[in-house]
PDB file of C-alpha atoms and ligand atoms in Angstrom:
ATOM      1  CA  MET P   1      -2.126  24.541  -7.422  1.00 92.00           C
ATOM      2  CA  ASP P   2      -5.151  23.723  -9.605  1.00 97.00           C
ATOM      3  CA  TYR P   3      -5.333  20.040  -8.640  1.00 98.00           C
ATOM      4  CA  GLN P   4      -8.730  19.563 -10.285  1.00 98.00           C
ATOM      5  CA  GLY P   5      -7.495  20.898 -13.619  1.00 98.00           C
ATOM      6  CA  VAL P   6      -4.347  18.751 -13.411  1.00 98.00           C
ATOM      7  CA  LEU P   7      -6.384  15.608 -12.688  1.00 98.00           C
ATOM      8  CA  GLU P   8      -8.663  16.256 -15.647  1.00 98.00           C
ATOM      9  CA  GLU P   9      -5.696  16.718 -17.940  1.00 98.00           C
ATOM     10  CA  ILE P  10      -4.125  13.474 -16.653  1.00 98.00           C
ATOM     11  CA  ALA P  11      -7.360  11.553 -17.213  1.00 98.00           C
ATOM     12  CA  ARG P  12      -7.375  12.691 -20.838  1.00 98.00           C
ATOM     13  CA  ASP P  13      -3.679  11.862 -21.296  1.00 98.00           C
ATOM     14  CA  VAL P  14      -3.835   8.328 -19.910  1.00 98.00           C
ATOM     15  CA  ALA P  15      -7.196   7.376 -21.485  1.00 98.00           C
ATOM     16  CA  PRO P  16      -5.499   5.275 -24.216  1.00 98.00           C
ATOM     17  CA  LEU P  17      -3.798   3.158 -21.523  1.00 98.00           C
ATOM     18  CA  ILE P  18      -6.896   2.382 -19.482  1.00 97.00           C
ATOM     19  CA  GLY P  19      -7.609  -1.327 -19.898  1.00 96.00           C
ATOM     20  CA  SER P  20      -3.960  -2.174 -20.668  1.00 97.00           C
ATOM     21  CA  GLY P  21      -2.426  -4.937 -18.581  1.00 96.00           C
ATOM     22  CA  GLU P  22      -4.343  -7.639 -16.751  1.00 94.00           C
ATOM     23  CA  PRO P  23      -6.285  -7.593 -13.479  1.00 94.00           C
ATOM     24  CA  ALA P  24      -4.711  -9.904 -10.866  1.00 93.00           C
ATOM     25  CA  ALA P  25      -5.984 -13.414 -11.534  1.00 89.00           C
ATOM     26  CA  TYR P  26      -4.148 -15.382  -8.848  1.00 89.00           C
ATOM     27  CA  ILE P  27      -6.795 -14.183  -6.390  1.00 90.00           C
ATOM     28  CA  PRO P  28      -9.922 -15.290  -8.291  1.00 90.00           C
ATOM     29  CA  ALA P  29     -12.202 -12.803  -6.512  1.00 88.00           C
ATOM     30  CA  LEU P  30     -10.120  -9.954  -7.992  1.00 91.00           C
ATOM     31  CA  ALA P  31     -10.164 -11.245 -11.560  1.00 90.00           C
ATOM     32  CA  ASP P  32     -13.764 -10.162 -12.258  1.00 88.00           C
ATOM     33  CA  VAL P  33     -13.189  -6.442 -11.874  1.00 93.00           C
ATOM     34  CA  ASP P  34     -13.835  -4.252 -14.945  1.00 94.00           C
ATOM     35  CA  PRO P  35     -10.361  -3.430 -16.385  1.00 94.00           C
ATOM     36  CA  LYS P  36     -11.717  -0.177 -17.861  1.00 96.00           C
ATOM     37  CA  ARG P  37     -12.061   1.555 -14.508  1.00 98.00           C
ATOM     38  CA  PHE P  38      -9.865   4.552 -13.747  1.00 98.00           C
ATOM     39  CA  GLY P  39      -9.960   7.013 -10.885  1.00 98.00           C
ATOM     40  CA  MET P  40      -7.542   9.401  -9.277  1.00 99.00           C
ATOM     41  CA  ALA P  41      -7.690  11.631  -6.202  1.00 98.00           C
ATOM     42  CA  VAL P  42      -5.470  14.231  -4.562  1.00 98.00           C
ATOM     43  CA  ALA P  43      -5.831  15.277  -0.922  1.00 98.00           C
ATOM     44  CA  ASP P  44      -4.121  18.425   0.287  1.00 97.00           C
ATOM     45  CA  LEU P  45      -2.775  19.008   3.784  1.00 95.00           C
ATOM     46  CA  ASP P  46      -6.051  20.561   4.965  1.00 93.00           C
ATOM     47  CA  GLY P  47      -8.097  17.553   3.883  1.00 92.00           C
ATOM     48  CA  ASN P  48      -9.572  19.027   0.706  1.00 97.00           C
ATOM     49  CA  VAL P  49      -9.899  16.238  -1.817  1.00 98.00           C
ATOM     50  CA  TYR P  50     -10.088  16.506  -5.587  1.00 98.00           C
ATOM     51  CA  GLY P  51     -10.860  13.678  -7.971  1.00 98.00           C
ATOM     52  CA  VAL P  52     -11.541  12.440 -11.448  1.00 98.00           C
ATOM     53  CA  GLY P  53     -13.179   9.351 -12.960  1.00 98.00           C
ATOM     54  CA  ASP P  54     -13.952   6.508 -10.534  1.00 98.00           C
ATOM     55  CA  TRP P  55     -12.312   8.274  -7.606  1.00 98.00           C
ATOM     56  CA  ARG P  56     -15.126   7.448  -5.201  1.00 98.00           C
ATOM     57  CA  THR P  57     -15.546   3.791  -6.258  1.00 98.00           C
ATOM     58  CA  PRO P  58     -14.325   1.219  -3.705  1.00 98.00           C
ATOM     59  CA  PHE P  59     -11.676  -1.268  -4.835  1.00 97.00           C
ATOM     60  CA  SER P  60      -9.520  -3.868  -3.093  1.00 98.00           C
ATOM     61  CA  ALA P  61      -6.710  -2.026  -1.285  1.00 98.00           C
ATOM     62  CA  GLN P  62      -4.472  -5.131  -1.125  1.00 98.00           C
ATOM     63  CA  SER P  63      -0.792  -4.312  -0.572  1.00 98.00           C
ATOM     64  CA  ILE P  64      -1.415  -0.596  -0.123  1.00 98.00           C
ATOM     65  CA  THR P  65      -2.504  -1.576   3.403  1.00 98.00           C
ATOM     66  CA  LYS P  66       1.123  -2.559   4.093  1.00 98.00           C
ATOM     67  CA  VAL P  67       2.039   1.114   4.478  1.00 98.00           C
ATOM     68  CA  PHE P  68      -0.575   1.641   7.162  1.00 98.00           C
ATOM     69  CA  THR P  69       0.297  -1.502   9.147  1.00 98.00           C
ATOM     70  CA  LEU P  70       3.960  -0.469   9.109  1.00 98.00           C
ATOM     71  CA  ALA P  71       3.043   2.983  10.402  1.00 98.00           C
ATOM     72  CA  LEU P  72       0.872   1.492  13.161  1.00 98.00           C
ATOM     73  CA  VAL P  73       3.636  -0.890  14.224  1.00 98.00           C
ATOM     74  CA  LEU P  74       6.179   1.950  14.331  1.00 98.00           C
ATOM     75  CA  ALA P  75       3.718   3.964  16.414  1.00 98.00           C
ATOM     76  CA  HIS P  76       3.320   1.081  18.884  1.00 96.00           C
ATOM     77  CA  GLY P  77       6.848  -0.288  19.063  1.00 95.00           C
ATOM     78  CA  GLY P  78       9.218   2.173  17.424  1.00 94.00           C
ATOM     79  CA  ASP P  79      12.397   0.792  15.932  1.00 96.00           C
ATOM     80  CA  SER P  80      11.935  -2.727  17.351  1.00 96.00           C
ATOM     81  CA  VAL P  81      10.217  -3.806  14.106  1.00 98.00           C
ATOM     82  CA  TRP P  82      13.541  -3.472  12.277  1.00 98.00           C
ATOM     83  CA  GLU P  83      14.908  -6.428  14.261  1.00 97.00           C
ATOM     84  CA  HIS P  84      12.430  -8.570  12.316  1.00 98.00           C
ATOM     85  CA  VAL P  85      12.399  -7.056   8.827  1.00 98.00           C
ATOM     86  CA  GLY P  86      14.934  -5.220   6.666  1.00 98.00           C
ATOM     87  CA  ARG P  87      14.567  -2.098   4.568  1.00 97.00           C
ATOM     88  CA  GLU P  88      16.380  -2.903   1.340  1.00 96.00           C
ATOM     89  CA  PRO P  89      14.758  -3.371  -2.053  1.00 95.00           C
ATOM     90  CA  SER P  90      14.394  -7.065  -2.827  1.00 91.00           C
ATOM     91  CA  GLY P  91      14.726  -6.952  -6.611  1.00 88.00           C
ATOM     92  CA  ASN P  92      12.382  -9.952  -6.572  1.00 88.00           C
ATOM     93  CA  PRO P  93       8.644 -10.388  -7.095  1.00 87.00           C
ATOM     94  CA  PHE P  94       6.446  -9.419  -4.151  1.00 88.00           C
ATOM     95  CA  ASN P  95       5.588 -13.023  -3.278  1.00 90.00           C
ATOM     96  CA  SER P  96       9.051 -14.520  -3.733  1.00 91.00           C
ATOM     97  CA  LEU P  97      10.468 -17.052  -1.255  1.00 91.00           C
ATOM     98  CA  VAL P  98      13.951 -17.085  -2.675  1.00 92.00           C
ATOM     99  CA  GLN P  99      15.871 -14.727  -0.361  1.00 92.00           C
ATOM    100  CA  LEU P 100      14.367 -15.914   2.883  1.00 95.00           C
ATOM    101  CA  GLU P 101      16.564 -18.944   3.454  1.00 93.00           C
ATOM    102  CA  TYR P 102      19.809 -17.134   2.641  1.00 93.00           C
ATOM    103  CA  GLU P 103      18.793 -14.315   4.969  1.00 94.00           C
ATOM    104  CA  ASN P 104      17.711 -16.466   7.943  1.00 95.00           C
ATOM    105  CA  GLY P 105      13.990 -15.788   7.743  1.00 97.00           C
ATOM    106  CA  ILE P 106      14.371 -11.978   7.865  1.00 97.00           C
ATOM    107  CA  PRO P 107      12.492 -10.505   4.876  1.00 97.00           C
ATOM    108  CA  ARG P 108      14.150  -7.765   2.867  1.00 96.00           C
ATOM    109  CA  ASN P 109      11.521  -5.097   3.490  1.00 97.00           C
ATOM    110  CA  PRO P 110       8.017  -4.552   4.932  1.00 98.00           C
ATOM    111  CA  PHE P 111       6.313  -4.180   1.552  1.00 97.00           C
ATOM    112  CA  ILE P 112       6.943  -7.598   0.013  1.00 96.00           C
ATOM    113  CA  ASN P 113       4.500 -10.226   1.257  1.00 96.00           C
ATOM    114  CA  ALA P 114       6.995 -11.882   3.640  1.00 97.00           C
ATOM    115  CA  GLY P 115       7.817  -8.539   5.233  1.00 98.00           C
ATOM    116  CA  ALA P 116       4.174  -7.558   5.510  1.00 98.00           C
ATOM    117  CA  LEU P 117       3.405 -10.849   7.256  1.00 98.00           C
ATOM    118  CA  VAL P 118       6.083 -10.014   9.844  1.00 98.00           C
ATOM    119  CA  VAL P 119       4.668  -6.510  10.303  1.00 98.00           C
ATOM    120  CA  THR P 120       1.107  -7.816  10.725  1.00 98.00           C
ATOM    121  CA  ASP P 121       2.471 -10.344  13.229  1.00 98.00           C
ATOM    122  CA  ARG P 122       4.000  -7.449  15.206  1.00 98.00           C
ATOM    123  CA  LEU P 123       0.726  -5.509  15.044  1.00 98.00           C
ATOM    124  CA  GLN P 124      -1.132  -8.591  16.260  1.00 98.00           C
ATOM    125  CA  THR P 125       1.254  -8.844  19.209  1.00 98.00           C
ATOM    126  CA  TRP P 126       0.856  -5.142  20.056  1.00 97.00           C
ATOM    127  CA  THR P 127      -2.930  -4.937  19.684  1.00 98.00           C
ATOM    128  CA  GLY P 128      -4.429  -8.451  19.804  1.00 98.00           C
ATOM    129  CA  ASP P 129      -6.504  -7.701  16.670  1.00 98.00           C
ATOM    130  CA  ALA P 130      -4.333  -6.459  13.829  1.00 98.00           C
ATOM    131  CA  SER P 131      -6.918  -6.328  11.042  1.00 98.00           C
ATOM    132  CA  SER P 132      -9.542  -4.478  13.145  1.00 98.00           C
ATOM    133  CA  GLU P 133      -6.902  -2.003  14.330  1.00 98.00           C
ATOM    134  CA  LEU P 134      -6.056  -1.272  10.705  1.00 98.00           C
ATOM    135  CA  LEU P 135      -9.698  -0.974   9.608  1.00 98.00           C
ATOM    136  CA  GLU P 136     -10.478   1.444  12.457  1.00 98.00           C
ATOM    137  CA  PHE P 137      -7.440   3.533  11.572  1.00 98.00           C
ATOM    138  CA  LEU P 138      -8.471   3.754   7.914  1.00 98.00           C
ATOM    139  CA  ARG P 139     -12.065   4.646   8.843  1.00 98.00           C
ATOM    140  CA  ARG P 140     -10.885   7.378  11.179  1.00 98.00           C
ATOM    141  CA  GLU P 141      -8.310   8.954   8.873  1.00 98.00           C
ATOM    142  CA  SER P 142     -10.438   8.742   5.721  1.00 98.00           C
ATOM    143  CA  GLY P 143     -13.489  10.032   7.584  1.00 98.00           C
ATOM    144  CA  ASN P 144     -15.438   7.156   6.024  1.00 98.00           C
ATOM    145  CA  PRO P 145     -17.078   4.922   8.655  1.00 98.00           C
ATOM    146  CA  GLU P 146     -18.410   2.648   5.901  1.00 98.00           C
ATOM    147  CA  LEU P 147     -15.017   1.154   5.040  1.00 98.00           C
ATOM    148  CA  ALA P 148     -15.186  -2.624   5.426  1.00 98.00           C
ATOM    149  CA  PHE P 149     -13.474  -5.926   4.833  1.00 98.00           C
ATOM    150  CA  ASN P 150     -14.574  -7.882   1.762  1.00 97.00           C
ATOM    151  CA  ALA P 151     -15.291 -11.411   2.994  1.00 97.00           C
ATOM    152  CA  GLU P 152     -15.335 -12.871  -0.517  1.00 96.00           C
ATOM    153  CA  VAL P 153     -11.859 -11.496  -1.298  1.00 96.00           C
ATOM    154  CA  ALA P 154     -10.445 -12.578   2.081  1.00 97.00           C
ATOM    155  CA  GLY P 155     -11.912 -16.065   1.541  1.00 97.00           C
ATOM    156  CA  SER P 156     -10.521 -16.266  -1.982  1.00 95.00           C
ATOM    157  CA  GLU P 157      -7.063 -15.238  -0.736  1.00 96.00           C
ATOM    158  CA  SER P 158      -7.197 -17.836   1.989  1.00 96.00           C
ATOM    159  CA  GLU P 159      -8.298 -20.557  -0.393  1.00 96.00           C
ATOM    160  CA  HIS P 160      -5.473 -19.696  -2.794  1.00 94.00           C
ATOM    161  CA  GLY P 161      -2.999 -18.691  -0.081  1.00 95.00           C
ATOM    162  CA  ASP P 162      -0.464 -21.516  -0.225  1.00 97.00           C
ATOM    163  CA  ARG P 163       2.399 -19.199  -1.053  1.00 96.00           C
ATOM    164  CA  ASN P 164       1.689 -16.769   1.775  1.00 97.00           C
ATOM    165  CA  ALA P 165       1.261 -19.751   4.109  1.00 98.00           C
ATOM    166  CA  ALA P 166       4.636 -21.080   2.967  1.00 98.00           C
ATOM    167  CA  LEU P 167       6.283 -17.706   3.642  1.00 97.00           C
ATOM    168  CA  ALA P 168       4.760 -17.463   7.113  1.00 98.00           C
ATOM    169  CA  HIS P 169       5.600 -21.024   8.137  1.00 98.00           C
ATOM    170  CA  PHE P 170       9.128 -20.668   6.828  1.00 97.00           C
ATOM    171  CA  MET P 171       9.718 -17.487   8.826  1.00 98.00           C
ATOM    172  CA  ALA P 172       8.141 -19.114  11.883  1.00 98.00           C
ATOM    173  CA  SER P 173      10.765 -21.864  11.600  1.00 98.00           C
ATOM    174  CA  TYR P 174      13.392 -19.138  12.165  1.00 97.00           C
ATOM    175  CA  GLY P 175      11.492 -17.783  15.163  1.00 98.00           C
ATOM    176  CA  ASN P 176      10.547 -14.628  13.269  1.00 98.00           C
ATOM    177  CA  ILE P 177       6.765 -15.014  13.730  1.00 98.00           C
ATOM    178  CA  ALA P 178       5.348 -14.751  17.249  1.00 98.00           C
ATOM    179  CA  ASN P 179       1.682 -15.608  16.675  1.00 98.00           C
ATOM    180  CA  PRO P 180       0.152 -18.878  15.435  1.00 98.00           C
ATOM    181  CA  VAL P 181       0.523 -18.916  11.649  1.00 98.00           C
ATOM    182  CA  PRO P 182      -3.149 -19.657  10.807  1.00 98.00           C
ATOM    183  CA  ALA P 183      -4.341 -16.685  12.888  1.00 98.00           C
ATOM    184  CA  LEU P 184      -1.675 -14.439  11.379  1.00 98.00           C
ATOM    185  CA  LEU P 185      -2.698 -15.441   7.843  1.00 98.00           C
ATOM    186  CA  ASP P 186      -6.333 -14.663   8.626  1.00 98.00           C
ATOM    187  CA  HIS P 187      -5.431 -11.151   9.787  1.00 98.00           C
ATOM    188  CA  TYR P 188      -3.220 -10.635   6.743  1.00 98.00           C
ATOM    189  CA  PHE P 189      -5.941 -11.737   4.302  1.00 98.00           C
ATOM    190  CA  TRP P 190      -8.610  -9.604   6.010  1.00 98.00           C
ATOM    191  CA  GLN P 191      -6.190  -6.679   5.931  1.00 98.00           C
ATOM    192  CA  CYS P 192      -5.622  -7.053   2.178  1.00 98.00           C
ATOM    193  CA  SER P 193      -9.365  -7.374   1.501  1.00 98.00           C
ATOM    194  CA  ILE P 194     -10.331  -3.905   2.800  1.00 98.00           C
ATOM    195  CA  GLU P 195     -12.300  -1.958   0.172  1.00 98.00           C
ATOM    196  CA  THR P 196     -11.385   1.703  -0.185  1.00 98.00           C
ATOM    197  CA  SER P 197     -11.730   4.366  -2.847  1.00 98.00           C
ATOM    198  CA  CYS P 198      -9.030   6.689  -4.168  1.00 98.00           C
ATOM    199  CA  ALA P 199     -10.533   9.463  -2.029  1.00 98.00           C
ATOM    200  CA  ASP P 200     -10.403   7.277   1.111  1.00 98.00           C
ATOM    201  CA  LEU P 201      -6.773   6.281   0.610  1.00 98.00           C
ATOM    202  CA  ALA P 202      -5.540   9.740  -0.362  1.00 98.00           C
ATOM    203  CA  LEU P 203      -7.122  11.102   2.830  1.00 98.00           C
ATOM    204  CA  ALA P 204      -5.939   8.245   5.057  1.00 98.00           C
ATOM    205  CA  ALA P 205      -2.324   8.578   3.874  1.00 98.00           C
ATOM    206  CA  ARG P 206      -2.120  12.275   4.685  1.00 98.00           C
ATOM    207  CA  PHE P 207      -0.052  11.688   7.827  1.00 98.00           C
ATOM    208  CA  LEU P 208       2.818  10.815   5.483  1.00 98.00           C
ATOM    209  CA  ALA P 209       2.613  14.227   3.809  1.00 98.00           C
ATOM    210  CA  ARG P 210       2.065  15.904   7.199  1.00 98.00           C
ATOM    211  CA  HIS P 211       5.340  14.556   8.644  1.00 98.00           C
ATOM    212  CA  GLY P 212       3.524  12.142  10.978  1.00 98.00           C
ATOM    213  CA  LEU P 213       0.513  14.238  12.053  1.00 98.00           C
ATOM    214  CA  LEU P 214      -2.958  12.694  11.902  1.00 98.00           C
ATOM    215  CA  ALA P 215      -6.135  14.385  10.671  1.00 96.00           C
ATOM    216  CA  ASP P 216      -6.989  15.652  14.187  1.00 97.00           C
ATOM    217  CA  GLY P 217      -3.525  17.160  14.636  1.00 97.00           C
ATOM    218  CA  SER P 218      -2.277  14.447  17.002  1.00 98.00           C
ATOM    219  CA  ARG P 219       0.966  12.685  16.182  1.00 98.00           C
ATOM    220  CA  LEU P 220       1.115   9.093  14.871  1.00 98.00           C
ATOM    221  CA  LEU P 221       4.788   9.078  13.870  1.00 98.00           C
ATOM    222  CA  THR P 222       7.760  11.249  14.669  1.00 98.00           C
ATOM    223  CA  ARG P 223       8.912  13.428  11.804  1.00 98.00           C
ATOM    224  CA  SER P 224      11.829  11.089  11.405  1.00 98.00           C
ATOM    225  CA  GLU P 225       9.625   7.956  11.283  1.00 98.00           C
ATOM    226  CA  ALA P 226       7.386   9.564   8.653  1.00 98.00           C
ATOM    227  CA  LYS P 227      10.506  10.247   6.590  1.00 98.00           C
ATOM    228  CA  GLN P 228      11.574   6.610   7.048  1.00 98.00           C
ATOM    229  CA  VAL P 229       8.218   5.203   5.869  1.00 98.00           C
ATOM    230  CA  ASN P 230       8.302   7.487   2.823  1.00 98.00           C
ATOM    231  CA  ALA P 231      11.874   6.406   2.079  1.00 98.00           C
ATOM    232  CA  VAL P 232      10.971   2.707   2.240  1.00 98.00           C
ATOM    233  CA  MET P 233       7.986   3.383  -0.023  1.00 98.00           C
ATOM    234  CA  LEU P 234      10.268   5.053  -2.535  1.00 97.00           C
ATOM    235  CA  THR P 235      12.815   2.228  -2.544  1.00 97.00           C
ATOM    236  CA  CYS P 236      10.542  -0.808  -2.008  1.00 97.00           C
ATOM    237  CA  GLY P 237       6.897   0.209  -2.543  1.00 97.00           C
ATOM    238  CA  THR P 238       6.576  -1.088  -6.080  1.00 96.00           C
ATOM    239  CA  TYR P 239       8.715  -4.223  -5.643  1.00 87.00           C
ATOM    240  CA  ASP P 240      11.088  -5.133  -8.444  1.00 90.00           C
ATOM    241  CA  ALA P 241       9.865  -2.075 -10.361  1.00 95.00           C
ATOM    242  CA  ALA P 242      10.816   0.422  -7.599  1.00 95.00           C
ATOM    243  CA  GLY P 243      13.755   1.797  -9.607  1.00 96.00           C
ATOM    244  CA  GLU P 244      11.611   2.390 -12.669  1.00 96.00           C
ATOM    245  CA  PHE P 245       8.832   3.919 -10.547  1.00 97.00           C
ATOM    246  CA  ALA P 246      11.294   6.305  -8.858  1.00 97.00           C
ATOM    247  CA  TYR P 247      12.701   7.210 -12.271  1.00 97.00           C
ATOM    248  CA  ARG P 248       9.307   7.903 -13.816  1.00 97.00           C
ATOM    249  CA  VAL P 249       7.327   9.288 -10.879  1.00 98.00           C
ATOM    250  CA  GLY P 250       9.922  10.497  -8.370  1.00 98.00           C
ATOM    251  CA  LEU P 251       7.652  10.060  -5.347  1.00 98.00           C
ATOM    252  CA  PRO P 252       7.257   7.548  -2.514  1.00 98.00           C
ATOM    253  CA  GLY P 253       4.538   5.161  -3.702  1.00 98.00           C
ATOM    254  CA  LYS P 254       2.869   1.911  -2.728  1.00 98.00           C
ATOM    255  CA  SER P 255       0.956  -0.297  -5.120  1.00 98.00           C
ATOM    256  CA  GLY P 256      -1.516  -3.131  -4.652  1.00 97.00           C
ATOM    257  CA  VAL P 257      -2.695  -5.910  -6.948  1.00 97.00           C
ATOM    258  CA  GLY P 258      -6.193  -4.428  -6.787  1.00 97.00           C
ATOM    259  CA  GLY P 259      -4.748  -1.809  -9.179  1.00 98.00           C
ATOM    260  CA  GLY P 260      -4.380   1.036  -6.698  1.00 98.00           C
ATOM    261  CA  ILE P 261      -1.259   3.109  -5.995  1.00 98.00           C
ATOM    262  CA  VAL P 262      -0.831   5.644  -3.192  1.00 98.00           C
ATOM    263  CA  ALA P 263       1.857   8.307  -3.573  1.00 98.00           C
ATOM    264  CA  VAL P 264       3.057  11.075  -1.275  1.00 98.00           C
ATOM    265  CA  VAL P 265       4.402  14.551  -1.907  1.00 98.00           C
ATOM    266  CA  PRO P 266       5.818  15.324   1.561  1.00 98.00           C
ATOM    267  CA  GLY P 267       4.674  18.699   2.848  1.00 98.00           C
ATOM    268  CA  GLN P 268       2.214  19.103  -0.016  1.00 98.00           C
ATOM    269  CA  CYS P 269      -0.381  16.417  -0.767  1.00 98.00           C
ATOM    270  CA  THR P 270      -1.193  12.715  -1.145  1.00 98.00           C
ATOM    271  CA  LEU P 271      -2.436  10.946  -4.245  1.00 98.00           C
ATOM    272  CA  CYS P 272      -4.233   7.735  -5.007  1.00 99.00           C
ATOM    273  CA  VAL P 273      -4.866   6.327  -8.454  1.00 98.00           C
ATOM    274  CA  TRP P 274      -6.756   3.174  -9.402  1.00 98.00           C
ATOM    275  CA  SER P 275      -7.003   1.189 -12.609  1.00 98.00           C
ATOM    276  CA  PRO P 276      -7.091  -2.614 -12.403  1.00 97.00           C
ATOM    277  CA  GLY P 277      -4.897  -3.557 -15.402  1.00 97.00           C
ATOM    278  CA  LEU P 278      -1.485  -4.577 -14.003  1.00 97.00           C
ATOM    279  CA  ASP P 279       1.927  -4.912 -15.597  1.00 96.00           C
ATOM    280  CA  GLU P 280       3.960  -8.109 -15.126  1.00 94.00           C
ATOM    281  CA  ARG P 281       5.334  -6.822 -11.805  1.00 93.00           C
ATOM    282  CA  GLY P 282       1.904  -6.217 -10.307  1.00 93.00           C
ATOM    283  CA  ASN P 283       1.659  -2.425 -10.704  1.00 96.00           C
ATOM    284  CA  SER P 284      -1.242  -0.644 -12.422  1.00 98.00           C
ATOM    285  CA  VAL P 285      -0.255   0.341 -15.980  1.00 98.00           C
ATOM    286  CA  ALA P 286      -2.520   3.392 -16.221  1.00 98.00           C
ATOM    287  CA  GLY P 287      -1.860   4.183 -12.555  1.00 98.00           C
ATOM    288  CA  VAL P 288       1.906   4.501 -12.967  1.00 98.00           C
ATOM    289  CA  ALA P 289       1.399   6.530 -16.148  1.00 98.00           C
ATOM    290  CA  ALA P 290      -1.009   8.879 -14.350  1.00 98.00           C
ATOM    291  CA  LEU P 291       1.446   9.497 -11.506  1.00 98.00           C
ATOM    292  CA  ASP P 292       4.215  10.028 -14.042  1.00 98.00           C
ATOM    293  CA  ARG P 293       2.030  12.691 -15.718  1.00 98.00           C
ATOM    294  CA  PHE P 294       1.211  14.273 -12.343  1.00 98.00           C
ATOM    295  CA  THR P 295       4.832  14.914 -11.416  1.00 98.00           C
ATOM    296  CA  THR P 296       5.665  16.042 -14.940  1.00 98.00           C
ATOM    297  CA  LEU P 297       2.751  18.480 -15.132  1.00 98.00           C
ATOM    298  CA  THR P 298       3.095  19.904 -11.611  1.00 98.00           C
ATOM    299  CA  GLY P 299       6.840  19.609 -10.957  1.00 97.00           C
ATOM    300  CA  LEU P 300       5.865  18.200  -7.530  1.00 97.00           C
ATOM    301  CA  SER P 301       8.419  15.513  -6.746  1.00 96.00           C
ATOM    302  CA  VAL P 302      10.930  14.756  -4.027  1.00 95.00           C
ATOM    303  CA  PHE P 303      13.709  15.389  -6.569  1.00 95.00           C
TER     304      PHE P 303
HETATM  305  O1  DON W 401      -0.858 -11.506  -0.502  1.00 57.28           O
HETATM  306  C1  DON W 401      -1.069 -11.183  -1.652  1.00 57.28           C
HETATM  307  O2  DON W 401      -0.487 -11.700  -2.592  1.00 57.28           O
HETATM  308  C2  DON W 401      -2.078 -10.079  -1.906  1.00 57.28           C
HETATM  309  N1  DON W 401      -3.081 -10.094  -0.904  1.00 57.28           N
HETATM  310  C3  DON W 401      -1.419  -8.725  -1.899  1.00 57.28           C
HETATM  311  C4  DON W 401      -0.336  -8.600  -2.933  1.00 57.28           C
HETATM  312  C5  DON W 401      -0.204  -7.237  -3.479  1.00 57.28           C
HETATM  313  O3  DON W 401      -1.092  -6.419  -3.501  1.00 57.28           O
HETATM  314  C6  DON W 401       1.090  -6.973  -4.095  1.00 57.28           C
HETATM  315  N2  DON W 401       0.999  -5.814  -4.927  1.00 57.28           N
HETATM  316  N3  DON W 401       1.310  -5.361  -5.894  1.00 57.28           N
END
């Protein structure tokens, strides 16, 4: 497969869309990013990485980190996480509170904010330092020791974090959060603030294309768990747009409000695309279009 040629063709095809949508403004530190940025990378199973545009430029990973924390929690505690969080699409915005009371403080899935807070809480219980565990994992799997938290973004999220605080306190009232809420929120905000490039994320996500095997050949997840994470990405990874994303792209994917999206072709490769302009559901406009073009041009899809 000529990944480099495909990426260059995609970059030309989506150029008119770059700058469409709006960067996330509810986290003020994210609002300043140049909406005209676009990058895309593909990593194959051997760790070769191909890219186009701003594929080596760091951006705020945000909710893409939710995939990695879920994988780490499954690796530590196996199925026990599913006692605390479901795996059904929510059909609601990623920061919605509305289902939590009806469903007794058990969030619908690990990729909406409520579910990710539960998963980070589990990781905190397993490791004692959830955000550092995640950062070390991303550094190791991307091969980039420079990856770091962004203190300004984490601070901005904390300052404007009333909704996440409400979600965490509400779930704590149902006994579904084990750690003190302020400490949990800190780990969650640091987690979201990690700066990574498309190349870093495509490389770090390779265990999902390698059926659970890490870069050094050791096993993070069982084959079955890797399948499960990919399945939850497909059904829940782009929130209330997951149906449309599956229809257009046909791959497991996870977006973040920094404008990044990671996608997986199991057994073949991983992708990451970044462009900060978001649609009304919080997914990158040019990013979704680029992934749509990728599966159309290559025929690589799970369907
Ligand atoms: O908690 C938040 O709202 C952000 N730190 C992450 C949200 C996010 O990336 C959702 N993605 N589309």
